[in-house]
């Protein structure tokens, strides 16, 4: 096989699967992206991206035009015709925090049923340590000859909103692989990428993914912990984060205080890692603390309001930004959702404005009122809580706020407006590490 003549199937057209499929197709591999969700596959075949992601629409167009990608629901044919089979299905959290492997197990069943030639099975989903071994064992037990496959762990580190860039220019590519035959194919796929490659054992590779997310989540909780001390001591959290970040061993990245991390990864993966460790009778105390700090951090704005007002009943609170971060329409585990639910429970009237996240939020918080226009959502409100640092919020019209809000009050959950000094304009302004 020459470089770029691999036939690749990516099973699962979610965030990771879709980006993997498109970037590899853009490198002239022949890729089929498979998903059981017919609606999603139909959309993709009609050039409609199922998620909002920078550059996705263009890349989808390009790959469909060059015919290097196809989208299908036919997993059997994909397995029978490809040299490389990526598994990129969801591994959500179960109620108790353990990893729900049911989607992955269904794919392994299909592999056992249809695999009839040698293929490298590359697992991209975030999975518990030992999964590569478990998949190998399951396939052997189901009667698949060991000559027909190798299973590799290849976790993904892309961020939503920067997914295509992060896939193409990853800080590192981690490959947990024990077979020389599979390694030769991995090199065909990954040698063209400039990123450093780490070839290691599957267990190490699987744990790298959890450890990376747990470390980043811990870094955020650490700065939030220090911010909480700042709010009592009049120390400035922004200056502290800047000063610490100048130490290259610490770095300024992921060091912004706020109402905590959300999304489909950090909350789920930190909890899963704690559970995985418990299985081995190891207590991950630092990660556990990071989770607890994050949980209380999310509700800081509500606590502040409760201190401020005796009654929540009848108060109109506008949530600015509902997505877990800007440049995405994803609202999963967003701090805003915890805030909205709590405010509604306390009897407040909650309004929401987000440039693109309203639709997704509406599905999980139907009791809030959603606005298409920013200033309509502000008009007549008692308080604004800025939950996501969307660029347009930086230009908030303070004159409008002073004139049209019942109380000109902003709780800045992302310390996003500090450089505009809203207090100088007569606005009641609260920041994380300041008065929150
Ligand atoms: C995260 C990781 O950054 C990726 O490397 C990883 O591949 C991905 O999870 C995953 O496991 O799939 P993502 O969930 O897209 O990516 O989001 P991030 O950009 O990491 O942000 C996570 C949360 O942390 C956001 O809610 C953000 O507002 C918050 N955050 C981030 C802070 O509160 N402070 C910071 O300084 C940075």
Short mmCIF file of C-alpha atoms and ligand atoms in Angstrom, two decimals, residues 16 126 156-161 166 172 209 212-213 216 220 223-224 252-266 269 294 323-326 334-335 387 389 414, ligand 1:
data_model
loop_
_atom_site.label_atom_id
_atom_site.label_comp_id
_atom_site.label_asym_id
_atom_site.label_seq_id
_atom_site.Cartn_x
_atom_site.Cartn_y
_atom_site.Cartn_z
CA UNK A 16 -14.38 13.35 16.88
CA UNK A 126 -12.31 8.09 25.35
CA UNK A 156 -8.17 12.48 20.43
CA UNK A 157 -7.29 15.83 21.99
CA UNK A 158 -9.21 18.27 19.79
CA UNK A 159 -11.17 21.15 21.29
CA UNK A 160 -14.64 22.03 20.08
CA UNK A 161 -14.53 25.25 18.09
CA UNK A 166 -6.38 20.73 16.55
CA UNK A 172 0.98 15.22 20.06
CA UNK A 209 -6.31 10.95 27.54
CA UNK A 212 -4.69 15.28 30.17
CA UNK A 213 -8.32 16.29 30.66
CA UNK A 216 -6.58 20.82 32.58
CA UNK A 220 -9.06 25.63 36.08
CA UNK A 223 -7.28 29.17 39.73
CA UNK A 224 -10.94 29.29 40.78
CA UNK A 252 -0.84 31.08 31.18
CA UNK A 253 -3.13 28.65 29.30
CA UNK A 254 -6.28 27.34 30.98
CA UNK A 255 -5.79 29.68 33.86
CA UNK A 256 -8.83 31.93 33.61
CA UNK A 257 -11.02 32.17 36.68
CA UNK A 258 -14.75 31.93 36.09
CA UNK A 259 -17.90 29.96 36.77
CA UNK A 260 -16.12 26.72 35.95
CA UNK A 261 -15.65 24.29 33.12
CA UNK A 262 -18.41 22.51 31.22
CA UNK A 263 -18.78 20.63 27.97
CA UNK A 264 -19.00 17.02 26.97
CA UNK A 265 -15.49 16.12 28.14
CA UNK A 266 -14.02 17.62 31.32
CA UNK A 269 -13.86 12.44 32.06
CA UNK A 294 -16.22 23.17 39.81
CA UNK A 323 -23.00 27.42 25.52
CA UNK A 324 -20.17 25.94 27.61
CA UNK A 325 -17.71 28.19 25.79
CA UNK A 326 -17.81 30.52 22.76
CA UNK A 334 -22.53 24.09 30.62
CA UNK A 335 -22.37 26.08 33.90
CA UNK A 387 -21.94 32.90 31.35
CA UNK A 389 -17.54 35.09 26.68
CA UNK A 414 -16.09 35.01 32.87
C1 LIG B 1 -11.48 19.56 26.04
C2 LIG B 1 -9.95 19.56 25.91
O1 LIG B 1 -9.45 20.90 25.93
C3 LIG B 1 -9.52 18.85 24.61
O2 LIG B 1 -8.10 18.77 24.56
C4 LIG B 1 -10.12 17.45 24.60
O3 LIG B 1 -9.81 16.77 23.39
C5 LIG B 1 -11.63 17.53 24.72
O4 LIG B 1 -11.96 18.22 25.95
C6 LIG B 1 -12.17 16.13 24.72
O5 LIG B 1 -11.87 15.37 25.65
O6 LIG B 1 -12.78 15.72 23.72
P1 LIG B 1 -13.43 21.08 24.99
O7 LIG B 1 -14.39 20.25 25.81
O8 LIG B 1 -13.74 21.37 23.58
O9 LIG B 1 -11.98 20.36 24.99
O10 LIG B 1 -13.32 22.47 25.76
P2 LIG B 1 -12.16 23.41 26.32
O11 LIG B 1 -11.78 24.44 25.34
O12 LIG B 1 -11.08 22.60 26.89
O13 LIG B 1 -12.96 24.16 27.51
C7 LIG B 1 -13.56 23.40 28.57
C8 LIG B 1 -14.21 24.31 29.58
O14 LIG B 1 -13.23 24.92 30.42
C9 LIG B 1 -15.06 25.45 29.02
O15 LIG B 1 -16.28 25.48 29.71
C10 LIG B 1 -14.25 26.69 29.31
O16 LIG B 1 -15.04 27.83 29.50
C11 LIG B 1 -13.54 26.28 30.60
N1 LIG B 1 -12.28 27.03 30.84
C12 LIG B 1 -11.24 26.90 29.98
C13 LIG B 1 -12.17 27.86 31.95
O17 LIG B 1 -13.11 27.99 32.76
N2 LIG B 1 -10.99 28.52 32.17
C14 LIG B 1 -9.94 28.41 31.33
O18 LIG B 1 -8.89 29.05 31.58
C15 LIG B 1 -10.06 27.58 30.20
#
